[in-house]
Amino acid sequence: MIKLFEWLFIFFLIMGPWTAVVTNFVRNEFTKKYFTVIFCTPFVLVGAFGIISLLIIAYRVFTFNDCIEAEKELKQQIKMAKADLTKKGLKL
Amino acid sequence: MRDFFIANNISSCQGNINYKTAAILKRDKILIHKTIMKKNKYSILLPTYNERENLPIIIWLICKYFDESGFDYEVIVIDDGSPDGTFEVAKQLQEIYGKKRLVLCSRGKKLGLGSAYIFGIKQASGNFIIIMDADLSHHPKFIIEFIKKQEEKDYDIVSGTRYINGGGVYGWDFKRKLISRTANYITQVLLRPGASDLTGSFRLYKKEVLNKLMEHCITKGYVPISFVDRVYGESKLGGSEVYQFVKGLLYLFATT
């Protein structure tokens, strides 16, 4: 199954019953009692997903490893390379 | 072959049978050793566009690390007709390092990275392909680590990743880190590809795997790499790259 259909499948799995309840297509004791909870569920899910995503991204941005040593090493090697290549006859 | 003859000469000069046996054993050992060493060859693809300052250094570094390690290799430079004279520099380098080590391809005009890789694979004589940026943000020292990682479990692909322990970046401001992390996160969520560094392009492939990219690939090894932002020249990340990324992402989302 392609990813798009996976997402659509989950979407309809949740939104189908939800629409039925919200539009009063399905009505029973349970839906009456928990109408507000059911009504809010998709919004809460989307909101929670968004917030968790933002937290994950923020955490990863702030813990992105800075390789200061790698830069020093490279700078030094650039010098070595230039010196060696000039010696071998490269015109830079 | 030279060692073979030397070994033969030793054996014909010596009358002593023990010497002869020793020489033959030595000869066989050399031959076996050579066969093992010859088995794998690594072709490094370097697509370039305006990299005249970076190219000599990256090639010097590649040769340095490979010569130290003893692996067989070749570097394939695919230049897209850089107006800054990258190809002329490449020709000078070829005189230094030889045509066996340095293969040069010039494609009159800017045809893009993807087609450069396809073009490069066709020229490659190795059974492994390494792709990397020529702008020095990918350090050649990691290639040797890739090779060792590949040998560990005979991986199909070894990918450099900036996102796991030991990997990282240098010279990135907050904005760039944010873009990088966000792009990777969105891709991870939407496609769940099971790969660590998707937007990176520092990898080692088995040639036949890369040739049949669309087929299944099961085993993946990761080596943490440090990404030092380019010292020379300008980054090619612009609005159109972001657009291309989103387009590619949606395409994969709808087709895989």
Coordinates of C-alpha atoms in Angstrom, one line a residue:
Chain A
M1 CA 0.0 0.0 0.0
I2 CA 1.4 3.4 -0.9
K3 CA 2.0 5.9 1.9
L4 CA -0.7 8.2 0.7
F5 CA -3.3 5.4 1.1
E6 CA -2.0 4.5 4.5
W7 CA -2.6 8.0 5.7
L8 CA -6.0 8.2 4.0
F9 CA -7.0 4.9 5.5
I10 CA -6.2 6.1 9.0
F11 CA -7.8 9.5 8.3
F12 CA -11.1 7.9 7.2
L13 CA -11.0 5.3 10.0
I14 CA -11.1 8.1 12.5
M15 CA -13.0 10.8 10.6
G16 CA -15.8 8.4 9.4
P17 CA -17.2 7.4 12.8
W18 CA -16.5 11.0 14.0
T19 CA -18.6 12.6 11.3
A20 CA -21.3 10.1 11.9
V21 CA -21.4 11.1 15.6
V22 CA -21.1 14.8 15.1
T23 CA -23.8 14.9 12.4
N24 CA -26.1 12.9 14.7
F25 CA -26.1 10.1 12.1
V26 CA -25.3 7.7 15.0
R27 CA -26.9 8.4 18.3
N28 CA -26.9 6.4 21.5
E29 CA -26.3 6.7 25.2
F30 CA -22.6 6.5 24.8
T31 CA -22.3 9.2 22.2
K32 CA -24.7 11.5 24.1
K33 CA -22.7 11.1 27.3
Y34 CA -19.3 11.7 25.6
F35 CA -20.3 14.0 22.8
T36 CA -17.8 16.8 23.8
V37 CA -14.9 14.3 24.2
I38 CA -15.7 12.7 20.8
F39 CA -16.1 16.1 19.2
C40 CA -12.7 17.3 20.4
T41 CA -10.7 14.1 19.8
P42 CA -9.5 14.9 16.2
F43 CA -8.5 18.4 17.1
V44 CA -6.7 17.2 20.2
L45 CA -4.9 14.5 18.2
V46 CA -3.8 17.0 15.5
G47 CA -2.8 19.5 18.1
A48 CA -0.8 17.0 20.1
F49 CA 0.9 15.7 17.0
G50 CA 1.9 19.3 16.1
I51 CA 3.2 20.1 19.6
I52 CA 5.1 16.8 19.8
S53 CA 6.6 17.4 16.4
L54 CA 7.7 20.9 17.3
L55 CA 9.3 19.6 20.5
I56 CA 11.1 16.9 18.7
I57 CA 12.4 19.3 16.1
A58 CA 13.4 21.9 18.7
Y59 CA 15.2 19.2 20.7
R60 CA 17.1 18.0 17.7
V61 CA 18.0 21.5 16.5
F62 CA 19.5 22.4 19.9
T63 CA 21.3 19.1 20.3
F64 CA 22.7 19.2 16.7
N65 CA 26.3 18.3 17.3
D66 CA 28.8 21.1 16.3
C67 CA 32.0 19.6 15.0
I68 CA 34.6 22.3 15.9
E69 CA 37.4 19.8 15.8
A70 CA 36.5 18.7 12.3
E71 CA 36.8 22.2 11.1
K72 CA 40.2 22.7 12.6
E73 CA 41.4 19.5 11.1
L74 CA 40.1 20.4 7.7
K75 CA 41.7 23.9 7.8
Q76 CA 45.1 22.3 8.6
Q77 CA 44.7 19.7 5.9
I78 CA 43.8 22.4 3.3
K79 CA 47.1 24.0 4.0
M80 CA 49.0 20.7 3.7
A81 CA 47.2 19.9 0.5
K82 CA 48.0 23.2 -1.1
A83 CA 51.6 23.0 -0.1
D84 CA 52.0 19.5 -1.4
L85 CA 50.1 20.1 -4.7
T86 CA 52.1 23.2 -5.4
K87 CA 55.2 21.2 -4.9
K88 CA 53.9 18.6 -7.4
G89 CA 53.4 21.3 -10.0
L90 CA 49.8 22.3 -9.7
K91 CA 49.1 26.0 -10.5
L92 CA 46.3 27.1 -8.1
Chain B
M1 CA 53.1 -9.8 -11.7
R2 CA 56.5 -8.3 -10.8
D3 CA 56.5 -10.1 -7.5
F4 CA 55.6 -13.3 -9.3
F5 CA 58.8 -13.0 -11.5
I6 CA 60.9 -12.1 -8.6
A7 CA 59.7 -15.1 -6.7
N8 CA 60.4 -17.3 -9.7
N9 CA 63.9 -15.9 -10.1
I10 CA 64.6 -16.8 -6.5
S11 CA 63.4 -20.3 -7.0
S12 CA 65.5 -20.9 -10.2
C13 CA 68.7 -19.4 -8.6
Q14 CA 68.6 -21.6 -5.6
G15 CA 69.7 -25.2 -5.9
N16 CA 68.4 -26.0 -2.4
I17 CA 64.9 -27.6 -2.6
N18 CA 63.8 -26.0 0.6
Y19 CA 64.5 -22.6 -0.8
K20 CA 62.5 -23.5 -3.8
T21 CA 59.5 -24.6 -1.7
A22 CA 59.8 -21.5 0.4
A23 CA 59.9 -19.3 -2.8
I24 CA 56.8 -21.1 -4.3
L25 CA 54.9 -20.6 -1.0
K26 CA 55.9 -17.0 -0.9
R27 CA 54.8 -16.6 -4.5
D28 CA 51.4 -18.2 -3.8
K29 CA 51.0 -16.0 -0.8
I30 CA 51.7 -12.9 -2.8
L31 CA 49.2 -14.0 -5.5
I32 CA 46.5 -14.8 -3.0
H33 CA 47.1 -11.5 -1.2
K34 CA 46.9 -9.6 -4.5
T35 CA 43.7 -11.4 -5.5
I36 CA 42.0 -10.4 -2.3
M37 CA 43.2 -6.9 -2.5
K38 CA 42.1 -6.7 -6.2
K39 CA 38.6 -8.0 -5.4
N40 CA 37.1 -4.7 -4.5
K41 CA 37.5 -1.4 -6.2
Y42 CA 35.9 1.8 -5.1
S43 CA 34.7 4.4 -7.5
I44 CA 34.2 7.9 -6.0
L45 CA 31.9 10.1 -8.0
L46 CA 32.6 13.8 -7.7
P47 CA 30.0 15.9 -9.6
T48 CA 31.4 19.5 -9.8
Y49 CA 30.1 22.9 -10.8
N50 CA 32.4 25.8 -10.0
E51 CA 34.6 23.9 -7.5
R52 CA 38.1 24.9 -8.8
E53 CA 39.3 25.7 -5.3
N54 CA 37.8 22.7 -3.6
L55 CA 38.6 20.1 -6.2
P56 CA 42.4 19.8 -5.7
I57 CA 42.0 19.6 -2.0
I58 CA 39.3 16.9 -2.0
I59 CA 41.3 14.8 -4.5
W60 CA 44.4 15.2 -2.5
L61 CA 42.6 14.1 0.6
I62 CA 40.9 11.1 -1.1
C63 CA 44.2 9.9 -2.5
K64 CA 45.9 10.4 0.9
Y65 CA 43.4 8.3 2.8
F66 CA 43.1 5.6 0.1
D67 CA 46.8 5.3 -0.4
E68 CA 47.2 4.9 3.4
S69 CA 44.5 2.2 3.5
G70 CA 45.6 0.2 0.5
F71 CA 42.2 -0.1 -1.0
D72 CA 41.9 0.1 -4.8
Y73 CA 40.1 3.2 -6.0
E74 CA 39.4 5.7 -8.7
V75 CA 38.0 9.2 -8.6
I76 CA 35.5 10.2 -11.3
V77 CA 35.1 13.9 -11.8
I78 CA 31.9 14.8 -13.6
D79 CA 32.1 18.5 -14.5
D80 CA 29.1 20.3 -15.8
G81 CA 31.0 22.8 -17.8
S82 CA 32.0 25.1 -14.9
P83 CA 32.8 28.6 -16.1
D84 CA 35.4 29.0 -13.4
G85 CA 37.8 26.5 -15.0
T86 CA 37.2 23.6 -12.7
F87 CA 37.9 21.2 -15.5
E88 CA 41.3 22.8 -16.3
V89 CA 42.3 22.3 -12.7
A90 CA 41.1 18.7 -12.9
K91 CA 43.3 18.1 -16.0
Q92 CA 46.3 19.4 -14.1
L93 CA 45.4 17.0 -11.2
Q94 CA 45.1 14.1 -13.7
E95 CA 48.7 14.8 -14.7
I96 CA 49.8 14.5 -11.1
Y97 CA 47.7 11.5 -10.1
G98 CA 47.4 9.6 -13.5
K99 CA 44.5 8.6 -15.7
K100 CA 44.0 5.3 -13.7
R101 CA 43.2 7.1 -10.5
L102 CA 41.5 10.2 -11.9
V103 CA 38.9 9.8 -14.6
L104 CA 37.6 13.1 -16.0
C105 CA 34.2 13.6 -17.7
S106 CA 33.0 16.9 -19.0
R107 CA 29.4 17.5 -19.9
G108 CA 29.2 20.8 -21.8
K109 CA 26.5 22.3 -19.7
K110 CA 24.8 22.3 -16.3
L111 CA 22.6 19.2 -16.4
G112 CA 22.2 18.6 -12.7
L113 CA 23.4 16.4 -9.9
G114 CA 21.1 13.4 -10.5
S115 CA 22.1 12.9 -14.2
A116 CA 25.8 13.5 -13.2
Y117 CA 25.6 10.4 -10.9
I118 CA 23.9 8.3 -13.6
F119 CA 26.6 9.4 -16.1
G120 CA 29.3 8.7 -13.5
I121 CA 28.1 5.2 -12.7
K122 CA 28.5 4.3 -16.4
Q123 CA 32.1 5.4 -16.3
A124 CA 32.9 3.6 -13.1
S125 CA 35.0 0.5 -13.2
G126 CA 34.8 -0.3 -9.4
N127 CA 32.2 -2.7 -7.9
F128 CA 31.5 -0.1 -5.2
I129 CA 30.3 3.5 -5.8
I130 CA 30.8 6.3 -3.4
I131 CA 28.9 9.5 -3.8
M132 CA 29.9 12.7 -2.0
D133 CA 29.9 16.5 -2.3
A134 CA 33.0 18.0 -3.8
D135 CA 32.8 21.2 -1.7
L136 CA 34.8 19.7 1.3
S137 CA 31.7 19.4 3.5
H138 CA 32.1 15.7 3.3
H139 CA 35.5 14.7 4.6
P140 CA 37.2 11.8 2.7
K141 CA 38.4 10.2 5.9
F142 CA 34.9 8.8 6.4
I143 CA 35.1 6.8 3.2
I144 CA 37.5 4.4 4.8
E145 CA 35.1 4.1 7.7
F146 CA 32.3 3.4 5.2
I147 CA 34.3 0.7 3.6
K148 CA 35.1 -1.0 6.9
K149 CA 31.4 -0.7 7.9
Q150 CA 30.4 -2.2 4.6
E151 CA 32.7 -5.2 5.1
E152 CA 31.3 -5.8 8.6
K153 CA 28.1 -7.3 7.4
D154 CA 28.4 -6.9 3.6
Y155 CA 25.9 -4.0 3.6
D156 CA 24.3 -3.0 0.4
I157 CA 24.5 0.7 1.4
V158 CA 26.4 2.6 3.9
S159 CA 25.2 6.1 4.6
G160 CA 26.9 8.9 6.3
T161 CA 24.6 10.5 8.9
R162 CA 24.9 13.9 10.6
Y163 CA 22.1 12.9 13.0
I164 CA 23.5 10.2 15.2
N165 CA 26.1 10.2 17.9
G166 CA 29.5 11.2 16.6
G167 CA 28.1 12.9 13.6
G168 CA 27.4 16.6 13.3
V169 CA 27.8 19.8 11.4
Y170 CA 30.0 22.9 11.5
G171 CA 29.2 26.4 10.5
W172 CA 25.5 26.0 10.5
D173 CA 23.4 28.8 11.9
F174 CA 20.1 28.2 13.7
K175 CA 18.0 28.6 10.5
R176 CA 20.0 26.0 8.6
K177 CA 19.8 23.6 11.4
L178 CA 16.1 24.2 11.7
I179 CA 15.5 23.6 8.0
S180 CA 17.6 20.5 8.0
R181 CA 15.9 19.0 11.0
T182 CA 12.4 19.9 9.8
A183 CA 12.9 18.5 6.3
N184 CA 14.2 15.3 7.8
Y185 CA 11.4 15.1 10.4
I186 CA 8.7 15.6 7.8
T187 CA 10.2 13.0 5.5
Q188 CA 10.6 10.6 8.4
V189 CA 6.9 11.0 9.4
L190 CA 5.4 10.9 5.9
L191 CA 7.5 8.2 4.3
R192 CA 8.8 6.3 7.3
P193 CA 11.8 5.2 5.1
G194 CA 13.8 3.7 8.0
A195 CA 16.9 5.7 7.0
S196 CA 18.7 8.2 9.2
D197 CA 20.1 10.9 7.0
L198 CA 17.9 11.3 4.0
T199 CA 19.0 14.7 2.7
G200 CA 22.6 13.9 3.0
S201 CA 24.5 12.6 0.0
F202 CA 27.6 10.9 1.4
R203 CA 27.1 7.2 0.8
L204 CA 28.7 4.0 -0.4
Y205 CA 26.7 1.7 -2.6
K206 CA 27.3 -1.7 -4.1
K207 CA 27.3 -0.9 -7.8
E208 CA 24.7 -3.4 -8.7
V209 CA 22.4 -2.1 -6.0
L210 CA 22.8 1.5 -7.2
N211 CA 22.1 0.3 -10.7
K212 CA 18.8 -1.2 -9.5
L213 CA 17.9 1.5 -7.0
M214 CA 14.2 0.9 -7.4
E215 CA 14.6 -2.7 -6.2
H216 CA 14.6 -3.7 -2.6
C217 CA 17.4 -2.8 -0.3
I218 CA 17.4 -4.4 3.0
T219 CA 20.6 -3.9 4.9
K220 CA 21.9 -0.4 5.8
G221 CA 24.9 0.6 7.9
Y222 CA 25.4 4.1 9.3
V223 CA 28.6 5.9 10.0
P224 CA 28.4 9.2 12.0
I225 CA 30.0 11.9 9.9
S226 CA 30.9 15.5 10.6
F227 CA 29.7 18.1 8.1
V228 CA 32.0 21.1 7.8
D229 CA 30.3 23.8 5.9
R230 CA 32.0 24.8 2.7
V231 CA 35.1 27.0 3.0
Y232 CA 35.2 28.0 -0.6
G233 CA 32.5 29.0 -3.1
E234 CA 28.8 29.4 -2.5
S235 CA 26.2 26.9 -1.3
K236 CA 23.7 25.8 -3.9
L237 CA 20.8 25.7 -1.4
G238 CA 18.1 28.1 -2.6
G239 CA 14.4 28.5 -3.0
S240 CA 14.3 26.2 -5.9
E241 CA 16.0 23.4 -3.9
V242 CA 13.3 23.7 -1.2
Y243 CA 10.7 23.6 -3.9
Q244 CA 12.3 20.5 -5.5
F245 CA 12.5 18.8 -2.1
V246 CA 8.8 19.4 -1.4
K247 CA 7.9 18.2 -4.9
G248 CA 10.0 15.1 -4.5
L249 CA 8.6 14.4 -1.1
L250 CA 5.0 14.6 -2.4
Y251 CA 5.8 12.5 -5.4
L252 CA 7.3 9.7 -3.1
F253 CA 4.3 10.1 -0.8
A254 CA 1.9 9.4 -3.6
T255 CA 3.8 6.7 -5.3
T256 CA 5.5 4.6 -2.6

